[in-house]
Coordinates of N, CA, C and O in Angstrom, one line a residue:
X1 N 34.0 -21.2 -46.1 CA 32.7 -21.7 -45.5 C 31.6 -21.0 -46.2 O 31.6 -19.8 -46.5
X2 N 30.5 -21.7 -46.5 CA 29.4 -21.2 -47.2 C 28.3 -20.8 -46.2 O 28.2 -21.4 -45.1
X3 N 27.4 -20.0 -46.7 CA 26.3 -19.5 -45.9 C 25.1 -20.5 -46.1 O 24.8 -20.9 -47.2
X4 N 24.5 -20.9 -45.0 CA 23.4 -21.8 -45.1 C 22.1 -21.0 -45.2 O 21.9 -20.0 -44.6
X5 N 21.2 -21.5 -46.0 CA 19.8 -20.9 -46.1 C 18.8 -21.9 -45.9 O 19.0 -23.1 -46.1
X6 N 17.7 -21.5 -45.3 CA 16.6 -22.4 -45.0 C 15.6 -22.3 -46.2 O 15.5 -21.3 -46.8
X7 N 14.9 -23.4 -46.5 CA 13.9 -23.3 -47.5 C 12.8 -22.3 -47.3 O 12.2 -21.8 -48.2
X8 N 12.4 -22.0 -46.0 CA 11.3 -21.1 -45.7 C 11.7 -19.7 -45.9 O 10.8 -18.8 -46.2
X9 N 13.0 -19.3 -45.8 CA 13.4 -18.0 -46.0 C 14.6 -17.9 -46.9 O 15.4 -18.8 -46.8
X10 N 14.7 -16.9 -47.6 CA 15.8 -16.8 -48.6 C 17.0 -16.1 -47.9 O 18.1 -16.1 -48.4
X11 N 16.8 -15.5 -46.7 CA 17.9 -14.8 -46.0 C 18.8 -15.8 -45.2 O 18.4 -17.0 -45.0
X12 N 19.9 -15.3 -44.6 CA 20.7 -16.1 -43.8 C 20.0 -16.4 -42.5 O 19.2 -15.6 -42.0
X13 N 20.3 -17.6 -41.9 CA 19.7 -17.9 -40.6 C 20.8 -18.3 -39.6 O 22.0 -18.5 -40.0
X14 N 20.4 -18.3 -38.4 CA 21.3 -18.8 -37.3 C 20.5 -19.7 -36.4 O 19.3 -19.9 -36.6
X15 N 21.1 -20.2 -35.4 CA 20.4 -21.1 -34.5 C 19.2 -20.4 -33.7 O 18.3 -21.0 -33.3
X16 N 19.4 -19.1 -33.5 CA 18.3 -18.3 -32.8 C 17.2 -17.9 -33.7 O 16.2 -17.3 -33.3
X17 N 17.3 -18.1 -35.0 CA 16.2 -17.7 -35.9 C 16.8 -16.7 -36.9 O 18.0 -16.5 -37.1
X18 N 15.9 -16.0 -37.7 CA 16.3 -15.1 -38.7 C 17.0 -13.9 -38.1 O 16.7 -13.4 -37.0
X19 N 18.1 -13.5 -38.8 CA 18.8 -12.4 -38.3 C 18.4 -11.1 -39.0 O 18.7 -10.0 -38.5
X20 N 17.6 -11.2 -40.0 CA 17.1 -10.0 -40.7 C 15.6 -10.1 -41.0 O 15.2 -11.2 -41.3
X21 N 14.9 -9.1 -40.7 CA 13.5 -9.2 -40.9 C 13.0 -8.6 -42.2 O 11.9 -8.5 -42.5
X22 N 14.0 -8.3 -43.1 CA 13.6 -7.8 -44.4 C 13.8 -6.3 -44.5 O 14.1 -5.6 -43.5
X23 N 13.7 -5.8 -45.7 CA 13.9 -4.3 -45.9 C 12.8 -3.5 -45.2 O 11.6 -3.9 -45.3
X24 N 13.2 -2.5 -44.5 CA 12.2 -1.6 -43.9 C 11.6 -2.1 -42.6 O 10.8 -1.4 -41.9
X25 N 12.0 -3.3 -42.2 CA 11.5 -3.9 -40.9 C 12.6 -4.0 -39.9 O 13.7 -4.3 -40.3
X26 N 12.3 -3.8 -38.7 CA 13.3 -3.9 -37.6 C 13.6 -5.4 -37.4 O 12.7 -6.2 -37.3
X27 N 14.9 -5.7 -37.2 CA 15.2 -7.1 -36.9 C 14.7 -7.5 -35.5 O 14.7 -6.7 -34.6
X28 N 14.2 -8.7 -35.4 CA 13.7 -9.1 -34.1 C 14.3 -10.5 -33.8 O 14.5 -11.3 -34.7
X29 N 14.4 -10.7 -32.5 CA 14.9 -12.0 -32.1 C 13.8 -12.9 -31.6 O 12.9 -12.5 -31.0
X30 N 13.9 -14.1 -32.0 CA 12.9 -15.1 -31.6 C 13.6 -16.0 -30.6 O 14.5 -16.8 -30.9
X31 N 13.2 -15.9 -29.4 CA 13.9 -16.6 -28.3 C 13.5 -18.1 -28.2 O 12.4 -18.4 -27.9
X32 N 14.4 -18.9 -28.6 CA 14.2 -20.4 -28.5 C 13.0 -20.8 -29.3 O 12.4 -21.8 -29.0
X33 N 12.7 -20.1 -30.4 CA 11.6 -20.5 -31.3 C 10.2 -20.3 -30.7 O 9.3 -20.8 -31.3
X34 N 10.1 -19.6 -29.6 CA 8.8 -19.5 -28.9 C 8.1 -18.2 -29.4 O 7.0 -18.0 -29.0
X35 N 8.7 -17.3 -30.1 CA 8.0 -16.1 -30.5 C 8.3 -15.0 -29.6 O 8.9 -15.2 -28.5
X36 N 7.7 -13.9 -29.9 CA 7.9 -12.7 -29.0 C 7.0 -12.8 -27.8 O 5.9 -13.3 -27.8
X37 N 7.5 -12.2 -26.7 CA 6.7 -12.2 -25.5 C 6.1 -10.9 -25.3 O 6.7 -9.9 -25.6
X38 N 4.9 -10.8 -24.7 CA 4.3 -9.6 -24.4 C 3.0 -9.8 -23.6 O 2.8 -10.9 -23.1
X39 N 2.2 -8.8 -23.6 CA 0.9 -8.9 -22.9 C 0.0 -9.9 -23.5 O -0.1 -10.1 -24.7
X40 N -0.7 -10.6 -22.6 CA -1.7 -11.6 -23.0 C -3.0 -10.9 -23.3 O -3.9 -11.4 -24.0
X41 N -3.2 -9.8 -22.6 CA -4.5 -9.1 -22.6 C -4.2 -7.6 -22.9 O -3.3 -7.0 -22.4
X42 N -5.0 -6.9 -23.8 CA -4.8 -5.5 -24.0 C -4.9 -4.7 -22.7 O -5.6 -5.1 -21.8
X43 N -4.2 -3.6 -22.7 CA -4.2 -2.8 -21.5 C -5.6 -2.2 -21.1 O -5.8 -1.8 -20.0
X44 N -6.5 -2.1 -22.0 CA -7.8 -1.5 -21.8 C -8.7 -2.5 -21.1 O -9.8 -2.1 -20.6
X45 N -8.4 -3.8 -21.1 CA -9.2 -4.8 -20.5 C -9.0 -4.8 -19.0 O -7.8 -4.7 -18.5
X46 N -10.0 -4.9 -18.2 CA -9.9 -4.9 -16.7 C -8.9 -6.0 -16.2 O -8.3 -5.8 -15.2
X47 N -8.7 -7.1 -16.9 CA -7.8 -8.1 -16.4 C -6.4 -7.7 -16.3 O -5.6 -8.3 -15.7
X48 N -6.1 -6.6 -17.1 CA -4.7 -6.2 -17.1 C -4.3 -5.3 -16.0 O -3.2 -4.9 -15.8
X49 N -5.3 -5.0 -15.1 CA -5.0 -4.1 -14.0 C -4.5 -4.9 -12.8 O -5.0 -6.0 -12.5
X50 N -3.5 -4.4 -12.1 CA -2.9 -5.1 -10.9 C -3.8 -4.8 -9.7 O -4.6 -3.9 -9.7
X51 N -3.6 -5.6 -8.7 CA -4.3 -5.4 -7.4 C -4.0 -4.0 -6.9 O -4.9 -3.4 -6.3
X52 N -2.8 -3.6 -7.0 CA -2.4 -2.3 -6.5 C -3.1 -1.2 -7.2 O -3.6 -0.2 -6.6
X53 N -3.3 -1.3 -8.5 CA -4.0 -0.3 -9.3 C -5.5 -0.2 -9.0 O -6.1 0.8 -8.9
X54 N -6.0 -1.4 -8.8 CA -7.5 -1.5 -8.4 C -7.7 -0.8 -7.1 O -8.6 -0.1 -6.8
X55 N -6.8 -1.1 -6.1 CA -6.9 -0.6 -4.8 C -6.7 1.0 -4.8 O -7.5 1.7 -4.2
X56 N -5.8 1.5 -5.6 CA -5.6 2.9 -5.8 C -6.8 3.6 -6.3 O -7.2 4.7 -5.9
X57 N -7.5 2.9 -7.3 CA -8.7 3.4 -7.8 C -9.8 3.5 -6.8 O -10.6 4.5 -6.7
X58 N -9.9 2.5 -5.9 CA -10.9 2.5 -4.8 C -10.7 3.7 -3.9 O -11.6 4.4 -3.4
X59 N -9.4 3.9 -3.5 CA -9.0 5.0 -2.7 C -9.4 6.4 -3.4 O -10.0 7.2 -2.7
X60 N -9.0 6.5 -4.6 CA -9.3 7.7 -5.4 C -10.8 8.0 -5.4 O -11.3 9.2 -5.3
X61 N -11.6 7.0 -5.7 CA -13.1 7.2 -5.7 C -13.6 7.8 -4.4 O -14.4 8.7 -4.5
X62 N -13.2 7.2 -3.3 CA -13.7 7.7 -2.0 C -13.2 9.1 -1.7 O -13.9 10.0 -1.3
X63 N -11.9 9.4 -2.0 CA -11.3 10.7 -1.8 C -12.0 11.7 -2.6 O -12.3 12.8 -2.2
X64 N -12.2 11.4 -3.9 CA -12.9 12.4 -4.8 C -14.3 12.7 -4.3 O -14.7 13.9 -4.4
X65 N -15.0 11.7 -3.9 CA -16.4 12.0 -3.4 C -16.3 12.9 -2.1 O -17.2 13.8 -2.0
X66 N -15.4 12.7 -1.3 CA -15.2 13.5 -0.1 C -14.8 14.9 -0.4 O -15.2 15.9 0.1
X67 N -13.8 15.0 -1.4 CA -13.3 16.3 -1.7 C -14.4 17.2 -2.4 O -14.3 18.4 -2.4
X68 N -15.4 16.6 -3.1 CA -16.4 17.3 -3.7 C -17.3 18.0 -2.6 O -17.8 19.1 -2.8
X69 N -17.5 17.3 -1.5 CA -18.3 17.9 -0.4 C -17.6 18.7 0.6 O -18.1 19.6 1.2
X70 N -16.3 18.4 0.8 CA -15.5 19.1 1.8 C -14.2 19.6 1.2 O -13.1 19.3 1.7
X71 N -14.3 20.3 0.1 CA -13.1 20.8 -0.6 C -12.3 21.7 0.3 O -11.0 21.6 0.3
X72 N -12.9 22.6 1.0 CA -12.1 23.6 1.8 C -11.4 22.8 3.0 O -10.2 23.1 3.2
X73 N -12.1 21.9 3.7 CA -11.5 21.2 4.8 C -10.4 20.3 4.4 O -9.4 20.0 5.1
X74 N -10.5 19.7 3.2 CA -9.5 18.7 2.8 C -8.5 19.3 1.7 O -7.8 18.5 1.1
X75 N -8.4 20.6 1.6 CA -7.5 21.2 0.6 C -6.1 20.8 0.7 O -5.4 20.5 -0.3
X76 N -5.5 20.7 1.9 CA -4.1 20.4 2.0 C -3.8 19.0 2.4 O -2.6 18.6 2.7
X77 N -4.8 18.1 2.5 CA -4.6 16.8 3.0 C -4.1 15.9 1.9 O -4.5 15.9 0.8
X78 N -3.0 15.1 2.3 CA -2.5 14.2 1.3 C -3.0 12.8 1.7 O -3.1 12.4 2.9
X79 N -3.3 12.0 0.6 CA -3.7 10.6 0.8 C -2.6 9.7 0.2 O -2.2 10.0 -0.9
X80 N -2.2 8.7 0.9 CA -1.2 7.8 0.4 C -1.6 6.3 0.6 O -2.4 6.0 1.5
X81 N -1.0 5.4 -0.2 CA -1.1 4.0 0.0 C 0.2 3.4 0.1 O 1.1 3.7 -0.7
X82 N 0.4 2.5 1.1 CA 1.6 1.7 1.3 C 1.2 0.3 1.3 O 0.1 0.0 1.8
X83 N 2.0 -0.6 0.9 CA 1.7 -2.0 0.9 C 1.5 -2.6 2.3 O 0.5 -3.2 2.5
X84 N 2.4 -2.4 3.1 CA 2.3 -2.9 4.5 C 2.7 -1.8 5.5 O 3.4 -0.9 5.2
X85 N 2.2 -1.9 6.7 CA 2.6 -0.9 7.7 C 4.0 -1.1 8.2 O 4.6 -2.2 8.0
X86 N 4.7 -0.1 8.7 CA 6.0 -0.2 9.1 C 6.1 -1.1 10.4 O 5.1 -1.2 11.1
X87 N 7.3 -1.7 10.6 CA 7.4 -2.5 11.8 C 7.7 -1.7 13.0 O 8.7 -1.1 13.2
X88 N 6.7 -1.6 13.9 CA 6.8 -0.9 15.1 C 6.3 -1.8 16.2 O 5.3 -2.5 16.0
X89 N 6.8 -1.7 17.4 CA 6.3 -2.5 18.5 C 5.0 -2.0 19.1 O 4.1 -2.7 19.4
X90 N 4.9 -0.7 19.2 CA 3.7 -0.1 19.7 C 3.2 1.0 18.7 O 4.1 1.9 18.3
X91 N 2.0 1.1 18.4 CA 1.5 2.1 17.5 C 0.8 3.2 18.3 O 0.1 2.9 19.3
X92 N 0.9 4.4 17.8 CA 0.3 5.6 18.5 C -1.2 5.5 18.3 O -1.8 4.7 17.5
X93 N -1.9 6.5 18.9 CA -3.4 6.6 18.8 C -3.8 7.0 17.4 O -5.0 7.0 17.0
X94 N -2.8 7.5 16.5 CA -3.2 7.9 15.2 C -3.3 6.8 14.2 O -3.6 7.0 13.0
X95 N -3.2 5.6 14.7 CA -3.2 4.4 13.8 C -4.6 3.7 14.0 O -5.0 3.4 15.2
X96 N -5.3 3.4 12.9 CA -6.5 2.6 13.0 C -6.1 1.1 12.9 O -5.5 0.7 11.9
X97 N -6.4 0.4 13.9 CA -6.0 -1.0 14.0 C -7.2 -2.0 14.0 O -8.3 -1.6 14.4
X98 N -6.9 -3.2 13.5 CA -7.9 -4.3 13.6 C -7.1 -5.4 14.3 O -6.3 -6.0 13.7
X99 N -7.4 -5.5 15.6 CA -6.5 -6.4 16.4 C -5.2 -5.8 16.5 O -5.0 -4.7 17.0
X100 N -4.2 -6.5 16.1 CA -2.8 -6.0 16.2 C -2.3 -5.5 14.9 O -1.1 -5.0 14.8
X101 N -3.1 -5.5 13.8 CA -2.6 -5.1 12.5 C -3.2 -3.7 12.1 O -4.4 -3.5 12.1
X102 N -2.3 -2.8 11.8 CA -2.7 -1.4 11.4 C -3.4 -1.5 10.0 O -2.9 -2.2 9.1
X103 N -4.4 -0.7 9.8 CA -5.1 -0.6 8.5 C -4.8 0.7 7.9 O -4.8 0.8 6.7
X104 N -4.7 1.8 8.7 CA -4.4 3.1 8.2 C -3.8 3.9 9.3 O -3.8 3.6 10.5
X105 N -3.2 5.1 8.9 CA -2.6 5.9 9.8 C -2.9 7.4 9.5 O -2.8 7.7 8.3
X106 N -3.1 8.2 10.5 CA -3.3 9.6 10.3 C -2.1 10.4 10.8 O -1.8 10.3 12.0
X107 N -1.4 11.1 10.0 CA -0.3 11.9 10.4 C -0.8 13.4 10.3 O -1.1 13.9 9.2
X108 N -1.1 14.0 11.5 CA -1.8 15.3 11.5 C -1.1 16.5 10.8 O -1.8 17.4 10.5
X109 N 0.2 16.4 10.6 CA 0.8 17.5 10.0 C 1.3 18.6 11.0 O 0.9 18.5 12.2
X110 N 2.2 19.5 10.5 CA 2.7 20.5 11.4 C 2.7 21.8 10.7 O 3.3 22.0 9.7
X111 N 2.0 22.8 11.3 CA 2.1 24.2 10.7 C 3.4 24.8 11.2 O 4.1 24.4 12.1
X112 N 3.8 25.8 10.5 CA 5.1 26.6 10.9 C 6.0 26.8 9.7 O 5.6 26.7 8.5
X113 N 7.3 26.9 10.1 CA 8.3 27.2 9.0 C 8.4 26.0 8.1 O 8.4 26.2 6.8
X114 N 8.5 24.8 8.6 CA 8.6 23.6 7.8 C 7.3 22.9 7.8 O 7.1 21.9 8.4
X115 N 6.4 23.6 7.1 CA 5.0 23.1 7.1 C 4.9 21.7 6.5 O 5.4 21.4 5.4
X116 N 4.3 20.8 7.2 CA 4.0 19.4 6.7 C 2.5 19.3 6.7 O 1.8 19.4 7.7
X117 N 1.9 19.0 5.5 CA 0.5 18.8 5.4 C 0.0 17.5 6.1 O 0.8 16.6 6.3
X118 N -1.3 17.5 6.6 CA -1.8 16.3 7.1 C -1.8 15.2 6.1 O -1.9 15.5 4.9
X119 N -1.6 14.0 6.5 CA -1.5 12.8 5.6 C -2.2 11.6 6.2 O -2.0 11.3 7.3
X120 N -3.0 11.0 5.3 CA -3.7 9.8 5.7 C -3.1 8.6 4.8 O -3.0 8.7 3.6
X121 N -2.6 7.6 5.5 CA -1.9 6.5 4.8 C -2.7 5.3 5.0 O -3.0 4.9 6.2
X122 N -3.1 4.6 3.9 CA -3.8 3.3 4.0 C -2.8 2.2 3.7 O -2.0 2.4 2.8
X123 N -3.0 1.1 4.4 CA -2.1 -0.1 4.2 C -2.9 -1.1 3.4 O -3.8 -1.7 3.8
X124 N -2.4 -1.3 2.1 CA -3.2 -2.1 1.1 C -3.3 -3.6 1.5 O -4.4 -4.1 1.5
X125 N -2.2 -4.2 1.9 CA -2.3 -5.7 2.1 C -3.2 -6.1 3.3 O -4.0 -7.0 3.1
X126 N -3.1 -5.4 4.4 CA -4.0 -5.8 5.5 C -5.5 -5.5 5.1 O -6.3 -6.3 5.5
X127 N -5.8 -4.5 4.4 CA -7.1 -4.2 4.0 C -7.6 -5.3 3.0 O -8.7 -5.8 3.1
X128 N -6.8 -5.6 2.0 CA -7.1 -6.7 1.0 C -7.3 -8.0 1.7 O -8.2 -8.8 1.3
X129 N -6.5 -8.3 2.7 CA -6.6 -9.6 3.4 C -8.0 -9.7 4.2 O -8.5 -10.8 4.3
X130 N -8.5 -8.6 4.6 CA -9.8 -8.6 5.4 C -11.0 -8.7 4.5 O -12.1 -8.9 4.9
X131 N -10.9 -8.3 3.2 CA -12.0 -8.3 2.3 C -12.3 -9.6 1.7 O -11.4 -10.3 1.3
X132 N -13.6 -9.9 1.5 CA -13.9 -11.2 0.9 C -13.9 -11.1 -0.7 O -13.6 -12.0 -1.3
X133 N -14.3 -9.9 -1.2 CA -14.3 -9.7 -2.6 C -14.1 -8.2 -2.9 O -13.8 -7.4 -2.0
X134 N -14.2 -7.8 -4.2 CA -13.9 -6.5 -4.6 C -14.9 -5.5 -4.0 O -14.5 -4.4 -3.6
X135 N -16.1 -5.8 -3.9 CA -17.2 -5.0 -3.3 C -16.9 -4.8 -1.8 O -17.1 -3.7 -1.3
X136 N -16.6 -5.8 -1.2 CA -16.3 -5.8 0.3 C -15.0 -4.9 0.5 O -15.0 -4.1 1.4
X137 N -14.0 -5.0 -0.4 CA -12.8 -4.2 -0.3 C -13.2 -2.7 -0.5 O -12.7 -1.8 0.2
X138 N -14.0 -2.4 -1.4 CA -14.5 -1.0 -1.7 C -15.2 -0.4 -0.5 O -14.9 0.7 -0.1
X139 N -16.0 -1.2 0.2 CA -16.7 -0.8 1.4 C -15.7 -0.6 2.5 O -15.8 0.4 3.3
X140 N -14.8 -1.5 2.7 CA -13.8 -1.4 3.8 C -12.9 -0.1 3.6 O -12.7 0.6 4.5
X141 N -12.4 0.1 2.3 CA -11.6 1.3 2.0 C -12.4 2.5 2.3 O -11.9 3.5 3.0
X142 N -13.6 2.6 1.9 CA -14.5 3.7 2.2 C -14.6 4.0 3.7 O -14.5 5.1 4.1
X143 N -14.9 3.0 4.4 CA -15.1 3.1 5.9 C -13.8 3.6 6.6 O -13.9 4.5 7.4
X144 N -12.7 3.0 6.2 CA -11.4 3.4 6.8 C -11.1 4.9 6.5 O -10.7 5.7 7.4
X145 N -11.3 5.3 5.2 CA -11.0 6.7 4.8 C -11.9 7.6 5.6 O -11.5 8.7 6.1
X146 N -13.2 7.3 5.6 CA -14.2 8.1 6.4 C -13.8 8.3 7.8 O -13.8 9.4 8.4
X147 N -13.4 7.2 8.5 CA -13.0 7.3 9.9 C -11.7 8.1 10.1 O -11.7 8.9 11.0
X148 N -10.8 8.0 9.2 CA -9.5 8.8 9.3 C -9.8 10.3 9.0 O -9.3 11.1 9.7
X149 N -10.6 10.6 8.1 CA -10.9 12.0 7.8 C -11.8 12.6 8.9 O -11.6 13.7 9.3
X150 N -12.7 11.8 9.5 CA -13.5 12.3 10.6 C -12.5 12.6 11.8 O -12.7 13.6 12.5
X151 N -11.5 11.7 12.0 CA -10.6 12.0 13.1 C -9.8 13.3 12.8 O -9.5 14.0 13.7
X152 N -9.4 13.5 11.6 CA -8.7 14.7 11.2 C -9.5 15.9 11.4 O -9.0 16.9 12.0
X153 N -10.7 15.9 11.0 CA -11.6 17.1 11.1 C -12.3 17.2 12.5 O -12.9 18.3 12.7
X154 N -12.2 16.2 13.3 CA -12.8 16.3 14.6 C -14.3 16.2 14.6 O -15.0 16.8 15.4
X155 N -14.9 15.4 13.6 CA -16.3 15.2 13.5 C -16.6 13.7 13.6 O -15.8 12.9 13.6
X156 N -17.9 13.5 13.8 CA -18.4 12.1 13.9 C -18.4 11.5 12.5 O -18.8 12.1 11.5
X157 N -17.9 10.2 12.3 CA -17.8 9.6 11.0 C -19.2 9.5 10.3 O -19.3 9.5 9.1
X158 N -20.3 9.4 11.1 CA -21.6 9.3 10.5 C -22.0 10.6 9.8 O -22.7 10.6 8.8
X159 N -21.4 11.8 10.2 CA -21.7 13.0 9.5 C -21.0 13.0 8.1 O -21.6 13.6 7.2
X160 N -19.9 12.4 8.0 CA -19.2 12.4 6.7 C -19.8 11.4 5.7 O -19.8 11.6 4.5
X161 N -20.2 10.3 6.2 CA -20.7 9.2 5.3 C -22.2 9.5 4.9 O -22.6 8.8 3.9
X162 N -22.9 10.4 5.5 CA -24.2 10.6 5.0 C -24.3 11.6 3.9 O -23.4 12.3 3.5

């Protein structure tokens, strides 16, 4: 049996495309003649960011601004983001709700031998659902974090936001 060559390349070919990329180059596979798949947009362009990454940045912006002003009070507090709240029939008073849907939860923590730091958990999907656009989401995230931190510290939310 003889080897077939195509007029476009001098190397051997197969149905999947070239098997050799030439000397010094890594062989690559061309899937069904469509070329290589990859990102459509460079990673530095804002379009490449997911909704979850954008939401995390909004949370970090608010937390960093609070930590600059209240570093000592917020030293051991953990902030977390979860996509959706857990399935519970009844939520405790530590949950910030909008109607029947939780938006955030404050877990006060436990001092002692097995010390658990205070934790504030924001639920991304319910917050995104309530926002009209990115600016509205940023304001909503800010307000929810302010309210939860105020509950943790036992102060009025207006004191923290000013």
